[in-house]
Amino acid sequence: MRAPTPIPEQDAGHALPLLDIRDLTVEFATRRGTVRAVRHVNFSLAKGETLAIVGESGSGKSVTSYAAMRILDRAGRIAEGAVSFSGLDLRAAPEATMRDLRGREISMIFQNPRAALNPIRKIGKQIEDALLQHAQVDRAAAAGKAVAMLEQVRIARPRERYHAYPFELSGGMCQRVVIALALACRPQLLIADEPTTGLDVTTQKAVMDLLVELTRERGMSTILITHDLGLAAAYCDRVVVMEKGEVVESAGSETIFRHPEHPYTRKLMHATPRPGVTLRALLPEGSGEPRPAPASAPDVDRQPLLTVENLVKDYPRQGARGALSKLWRSEPVPESDSFRAVDGISFSIGRGESVGLVGESGCGKSTTSSLLMRLIDQTSGSIVFDGENIGDIPARRFAKMPLRRRIQMVFQDATDSLNPRYTAARAIADPILRLGNLSGRDAVRARCEELAGQVGLPLDLLDRFPHQLSGGQKARVGIARAIALKPDLVILDEPTAALDVSVQAVVLNLLQDLKDSLGMSYLFVSHDLNVVRLLCDRVIVMQAGKIVEQGPSKRIMVSPATDYTRELLAAIPHPPL
Amino acid sequence: MSDSVLSAPAAQNGSPAVALLRHARYVVSENPVTGLAFALFLLIALCALIGPYLVPHDPLASDTAAALKPPSLAHWFGTDQLGRDIFSRVVVATRLDFAIALSSVALVFAMGGLSGVAAGYFGGWTDRIVGRISDTIMAFPLFVLAMGIVAALGNTVTNIVIATAIINYPLYVRVARAEANVLRDCGFVQAARLSGNGEFRIVLTHILPNVMPIMMVQISLTMGYAILNAAGLSFIGLGVRPPTPEWGIMVAEGAGNIISGEWWIALFPGATLMLAVFCFNLLGDGLRDLVDPRRRT
């Protein structure tokens, strides 16, 4: 075991910041020459302070912290500037020193907790490994310390969970284990890179509360890297806003919200969905043509477009015990061998109405949308679409039916939903070629160009492949494909979850415009009530396969009827306004 | 509308062919060994195409007066027992060996690729049947299986091609199956279903093109193996028969002479064979870099 590297003693008072980054410039060598990902970044972090670095994708917020920890990719290097940690020059420090510092003095939490844990090692053992690595305890005491750490991150029954493997834990629990791992050696600085992206709002709140509390308890400093201004302001003392590799603004979180100075900060704040703001107000001021005021809520037809009654979907339970393991274990076999993902839900969607379907991951909302799309068959219940029970038609046969063109979907991950070998035009044309009644190359091409115009995709991008398009452009291609056949109902499966806030604002507005001009109905599936209410007249809240509440979105936002909805609302991070 | 959403990610680079050429140049400059492999491949292809018109001697003409001569200016690789020029024979043999390898790889690519993709996409019985067939093939020592197939079907070049294809089948099936199995759950396959594509159309137009890149790598890796296999079968007297120039036969003919000091008869065809296999293996690494989108930054 290595002897711990001595850290220069801090002089009394707060003269010396814990982390000081001066004039940092990071370069990446790429095929198109050197790219400066971070340019002349300056900031410092005092002991016990919580700092947020906020920016959209590509702003260099992660690269800055990776550079500070010296864990850049092979192609990246620090070109200029100085990084000092408690007075120690990290840029000049030998690799052995850095290895010792990482984990013991500076810890990091990554975005995907599952990827950060070794899948085939017990979580308790993984915490022990970190402790032993940095010679914090001896072997005999390690197990006890690991259990104590699990307890500190509020994992129930830590002694049992010590023996759990990562796949046996939920995403939120895995993130807690990662936090336990990061804090095991009592580091002075914790860098959390989007620690809650991909977690539900309620889990996000639990994880962030825990993180802030532990930080305070231990007098640690924390850097939170996030794209979410609301989260940053709710949990951090100070906010640094980055744009295109440069720090554009740095101030206390209250100040930055009350008096944002830089136009970019203002734009970012403007685009963040928050209570009491309309969809149109998310767009930057004075942008584009004046839009027609959204038509007053279209009179909901007497006969709804889609009616769902007592819809049930059972899945065979994973890992139902086989005969051999029944012999092995004496515990009773679970009474049912199936898992009910959707448990007797009923609702309806009117013509021209947009309905939000909200719930946490695993609540059955994705299964519901797959059922409505006729991608899978339900166990029981009926789905009546425009007077016809489409639930009776097997999913396999539905693909080629004329009804198919009337129900379409926009997928969550625009990148994943586009065939990497199809150009944008080919992707948009796919439904037209299969189900449309257009014939001839020119007619199809003309329709593609018309659709591209409707979704605001420049025509010259039509011949590009997905990897040559930005996230927002890919989202537009996905939307164009979904509306190509003029469907009556479009299911939006978290269409903006993977997008930056400013792009999200634009895409949400686009969806609203399309709905107004084409008269479609939307079912907006999401976990974020704040986003859903912007677009939807009515909201359905789901929990554990059941509908717990449904009603007008205004009413649900203001006076939720059930505890679960209240909990969901309370978990949304609110900036101190 | 917001500019940041609409702005292009980077300046576009002309036609796809130009872009591919540029990418190839980048890969070669990153890894010079790949460049060497490409050069070697071009040389082999050139020999296969126009070799017979370039060689200094007739590969079949025997000259007993000049038998068993060591390498010299007149005979670069020396002469064999019948006085035939080994250099000419080695060059002329390229076409036959190359043709056997290429056609067997094309055959197995079509068979293994299609059935593997079907197995990975449809799962269930398709998967079980395809899987068991390839397991059965893998249960044999592959070279012995190839010998058996050629012995049973008849001693012809066509049957060598078929045998080589069959023993490579499991490799292709596994690669295609694994890839299709992952792609099956991708969003774009669901989207294709929503667009009204039937299952077979999804397999052919959505899955198969996306499996291609990784299969290309597999092709190059098995090319070397196919050449080795064809030469091996000829070495033990199956398939190609003397006096046709073929690397395996030539090594076999020269093997007995090594002990009496005429090392060049076996060495030169053997070394050429080794070089060809080596070239295709290196090419596989290069191709992998060429088709890997993560390298296209």
PDB file of N, CA and C in Angstrom, chain B residues 86-127:
ATOM      1  N   ILE B  86       9.400 -21.842 -60.017  1.00  0.00           N
ATOM      2  CA  ILE B  86       8.532 -21.727 -58.832  1.00  0.00           C
ATOM      3  C   ILE B  86       7.911 -20.343 -58.727  1.00  0.00           C
ATOM      4  N   PHE B  87       8.668 -19.304 -59.096  1.00  0.00           N
ATOM      5  CA  PHE B  87       8.107 -17.950 -59.020  1.00  0.00           C
ATOM      6  C   PHE B  87       6.850 -17.857 -59.887  1.00  0.00           C
ATOM      7  N   SER B  88       6.930 -18.341 -61.119  1.00  0.00           N
ATOM      8  CA  SER B  88       5.780 -18.286 -62.012  1.00  0.00           C
ATOM      9  C   SER B  88       4.611 -19.062 -61.427  1.00  0.00           C
ATOM     10  N   ARG B  89       4.915 -20.220 -60.880  1.00  0.00           N
ATOM     11  CA  ARG B  89       3.848 -21.047 -60.315  1.00  0.00           C
ATOM     12  C   ARG B  89       3.195 -20.370 -59.120  1.00  0.00           C
ATOM     13  N   VAL B  90       4.003 -19.747 -58.282  1.00  0.00           N
ATOM     14  CA  VAL B  90       3.450 -19.067 -57.097  1.00  0.00           C
ATOM     15  C   VAL B  90       2.517 -17.938 -57.528  1.00  0.00           C
ATOM     16  N   VAL B  91       2.952 -17.160 -58.524  1.00  0.00           N
ATOM     17  CA  VAL B  91       2.131 -16.026 -58.967  1.00  0.00           C
ATOM     18  C   VAL B  91       0.846 -16.518 -59.618  1.00  0.00           C
ATOM     19  N   VAL B  92       0.965 -17.534 -60.473  1.00  0.00           N
ATOM     20  CA  VAL B  92      -0.227 -18.021 -61.174  1.00  0.00           C
ATOM     21  C   VAL B  92      -1.212 -18.663 -60.198  1.00  0.00           C
ATOM     22  N   ALA B  93      -0.675 -19.303 -59.163  1.00  0.00           N
ATOM     23  CA  ALA B  93      -1.547 -19.973 -58.191  1.00  0.00           C
ATOM     24  C   ALA B  93      -2.436 -18.986 -57.439  1.00  0.00           C
ATOM     25  N   THR B  94      -2.018 -17.719 -57.367  1.00  0.00           N
ATOM     26  CA  THR B  94      -2.791 -16.722 -56.616  1.00  0.00           C
ATOM     27  C   THR B  94      -4.249 -16.710 -57.062  1.00  0.00           C
ATOM     28  N   ARG B  95      -4.448 -16.767 -58.391  1.00  0.00           N
ATOM     29  CA  ARG B  95      -5.812 -16.636 -58.899  1.00  0.00           C
ATOM     30  C   ARG B  95      -6.703 -17.749 -58.363  1.00  0.00           C
ATOM     31  N   LEU B  96      -6.197 -18.989 -58.422  1.00  0.00           N
ATOM     32  CA  LEU B  96      -7.012 -20.122 -57.985  1.00  0.00           C
ATOM     33  C   LEU B  96      -7.310 -20.035 -56.486  1.00  0.00           C
ATOM     34  N   ASP B  97      -6.272 -19.809 -55.681  1.00  0.00           N
ATOM     35  CA  ASP B  97      -6.475 -19.744 -54.235  1.00  0.00           C
ATOM     36  C   ASP B  97      -7.417 -18.604 -53.854  1.00  0.00           C
ATOM     37  N   PHE B  98      -7.207 -17.474 -54.511  1.00  0.00           N
ATOM     38  CA  PHE B  98      -8.022 -16.291 -54.241  1.00  0.00           C
ATOM     39  C   PHE B  98      -9.477 -16.568 -54.621  1.00  0.00           C
ATOM     40  N   ALA B  99      -9.662 -17.218 -55.775  1.00  0.00           N
ATOM     41  CA  ALA B  99     -11.021 -17.487 -56.244  1.00  0.00           C
ATOM     42  C   ALA B  99     -11.748 -18.430 -55.301  1.00  0.00           C
ATOM     43  N   ILE B 100     -11.033 -19.475 -54.842  1.00  0.00           N
ATOM     44  CA  ILE B 100     -11.674 -20.420 -53.911  1.00  0.00           C
ATOM     45  C   ILE B 100     -12.092 -19.693 -52.641  1.00  0.00           C
ATOM     46  N   ALA B 101     -11.168 -18.907 -52.082  1.00  0.00           N
ATOM     47  CA  ALA B 101     -11.457 -18.208 -50.828  1.00  0.00           C
ATOM     48  C   ALA B 101     -12.611 -17.230 -51.015  1.00  0.00           C
ATOM     49  N   LEU B 102     -12.563 -16.461 -52.094  1.00  0.00           N
ATOM     50  CA  LEU B 102     -13.570 -15.426 -52.312  1.00  0.00           C
ATOM     51  C   LEU B 102     -14.956 -16.040 -52.495  1.00  0.00           C
ATOM     52  N   SER B 103     -15.038 -17.099 -53.313  1.00  0.00           N
ATOM     53  CA  SER B 103     -16.374 -17.638 -53.560  1.00  0.00           C
ATOM     54  C   SER B 103     -16.905 -18.353 -52.326  1.00  0.00           C
ATOM     55  N   SER B 104     -16.029 -18.997 -51.557  1.00  0.00           N
ATOM     56  CA  SER B 104     -16.552 -19.651 -50.363  1.00  0.00           C
ATOM     57  C   SER B 104     -17.005 -18.621 -49.336  1.00  0.00           C
ATOM     58  N   VAL B 105     -16.264 -17.519 -49.240  1.00  0.00           N
ATOM     59  CA  VAL B 105     -16.660 -16.483 -48.290  1.00  0.00           C
ATOM     60  C   VAL B 105     -17.968 -15.818 -48.734  1.00  0.00           C
ATOM     61  N   ALA B 106     -18.117 -15.595 -50.039  1.00  0.00           N
ATOM     62  CA  ALA B 106     -19.362 -15.012 -50.530  1.00  0.00           C
ATOM     63  C   ALA B 106     -20.540 -15.924 -50.214  1.00  0.00           C
ATOM     64  N   LEU B 107     -20.311 -17.228 -50.402  1.00  0.00           N
ATOM     65  CA  LEU B 107     -21.377 -18.202 -50.149  1.00  0.00           C
ATOM     66  C   LEU B 107     -21.778 -18.195 -48.670  1.00  0.00           C
ATOM     67  N   VAL B 108     -20.783 -18.261 -47.798  1.00  0.00           N
ATOM     68  CA  VAL B 108     -21.092 -18.337 -46.369  1.00  0.00           C
ATOM     69  C   VAL B 108     -21.650 -17.003 -45.869  1.00  0.00           C
ATOM     70  N   PHE B 109     -21.230 -15.916 -46.500  1.00  0.00           N
ATOM     71  CA  PHE B 109     -21.759 -14.606 -46.112  1.00  0.00           C
ATOM     72  C   PHE B 109     -23.259 -14.559 -46.366  1.00  0.00           C
ATOM     73  N   ALA B 110     -23.669 -15.038 -47.537  1.00  0.00           N
ATOM     74  CA  ALA B 110     -25.094 -15.039 -47.862  1.00  0.00           C
ATOM     75  C   ALA B 110     -25.858 -15.990 -46.943  1.00  0.00           C
ATOM     76  N   MET B 111     -25.337 -17.211 -46.787  1.00  0.00           N
ATOM     77  CA  MET B 111     -26.053 -18.210 -45.983  1.00  0.00           C
ATOM     78  C   MET B 111     -26.078 -17.815 -44.513  1.00  0.00           C
ATOM     79  N   GLY B 112     -24.880 -17.618 -43.971  1.00  0.00           N
ATOM     80  CA  GLY B 112     -24.761 -17.351 -42.540  1.00  0.00           C
ATOM     81  C   GLY B 112     -25.365 -16.009 -42.161  1.00  0.00           C
ATOM     82  N   GLY B 113     -25.130 -15.008 -43.000  1.00  0.00           N
ATOM     83  CA  GLY B 113     -25.655 -13.679 -42.704  1.00  0.00           C
ATOM     84  C   GLY B 113     -27.169 -13.692 -42.616  1.00  0.00           C
ATOM     85  N   LEU B 114     -27.807 -14.246 -43.642  1.00  0.00           N
ATOM     86  CA  LEU B 114     -29.270 -14.235 -43.668  1.00  0.00           C
ATOM     87  C   LEU B 114     -29.861 -15.068 -42.534  1.00  0.00           C
ATOM     88  N   SER B 115     -29.342 -16.303 -42.363  1.00  0.00           N
ATOM     89  CA  SER B 115     -29.965 -17.142 -41.329  1.00  0.00           C
ATOM     90  C   SER B 115     -29.633 -16.608 -39.939  1.00  0.00           C
ATOM     91  N   GLY B 116     -28.455 -16.025 -39.768  1.00  0.00           N
ATOM     92  CA  GLY B 116     -28.109 -15.461 -38.468  1.00  0.00           C
ATOM     93  C   GLY B 116     -28.992 -14.271 -38.111  1.00  0.00           C
ATOM     94  N   VAL B 117     -29.212 -13.392 -39.083  1.00  0.00           N
ATOM     95  CA  VAL B 117     -30.068 -12.234 -38.839  1.00  0.00           C
ATOM     96  C   VAL B 117     -31.493 -12.691 -38.532  1.00  0.00           C
ATOM     97  N   ALA B 118     -31.965 -13.685 -39.284  1.00  0.00           N
ATOM     98  CA  ALA B 118     -33.317 -14.198 -39.026  1.00  0.00           C
ATOM     99  C   ALA B 118     -33.394 -14.785 -37.625  1.00  0.00           C
ATOM    100  N   ALA B 119     -32.356 -15.545 -37.235  1.00  0.00           N
ATOM    101  CA  ALA B 119     -32.357 -16.164 -35.908  1.00  0.00           C
ATOM    102  C   ALA B 119     -32.370 -15.095 -34.820  1.00  0.00           C
ATOM    103  N   GLY B 120     -31.553 -14.077 -35.003  1.00  0.00           N
ATOM    104  CA  GLY B 120     -31.472 -13.028 -33.982  1.00  0.00           C
ATOM    105  C   GLY B 120     -32.737 -12.203 -33.915  1.00  0.00           C
ATOM    106  N   TYR B 121     -33.368 -11.969 -35.051  1.00  0.00           N
ATOM    107  CA  TYR B 121     -34.539 -11.092 -35.058  1.00  0.00           C
ATOM    108  C   TYR B 121     -35.796 -11.831 -34.617  1.00  0.00           C
ATOM    109  N   PHE B 122     -36.018 -13.019 -35.194  1.00  0.00           N
ATOM    110  CA  PHE B 122     -37.265 -13.713 -34.876  1.00  0.00           C
ATOM    111  C   PHE B 122     -37.184 -14.484 -33.579  1.00  0.00           C
ATOM    112  N   GLY B 123     -35.996 -14.984 -33.236  1.00  0.00           N
ATOM    113  CA  GLY B 123     -35.868 -15.766 -32.017  1.00  0.00           C
ATOM    114  C   GLY B 123     -36.667 -17.058 -32.149  1.00  0.00           C
ATOM    115  N   GLY B 124     -37.054 -17.628 -31.013  1.00  0.00           N
ATOM    116  CA  GLY B 124     -37.928 -18.792 -31.012  1.00  0.00           C
ATOM    117  C   GLY B 124     -37.368 -19.958 -31.817  1.00  0.00           C
ATOM    118  N   TRP B 125     -38.238 -20.561 -32.631  1.00  0.00           N
ATOM    119  CA  TRP B 125     -37.849 -21.769 -33.348  1.00  0.00           C
ATOM    120  C   TRP B 125     -36.777 -21.497 -34.391  1.00  0.00           C
ATOM    121  N   THR B 126     -36.886 -20.364 -35.076  1.00  0.00           N
ATOM    122  CA  THR B 126     -35.855 -20.026 -36.062  1.00  0.00           C
ATOM    123  C   THR B 126     -34.483 -20.038 -35.400  1.00  0.00           C
ATOM    124  N   ASP B 127     -34.439 -19.404 -34.228  1.00  0.00           N
ATOM    125  CA  ASP B 127     -33.193 -19.295 -33.495  1.00  0.00           C
ATOM    126  C   ASP B 127     -32.690 -20.676 -33.093  1.00  0.00           C
TER     127      ASP B 127
END
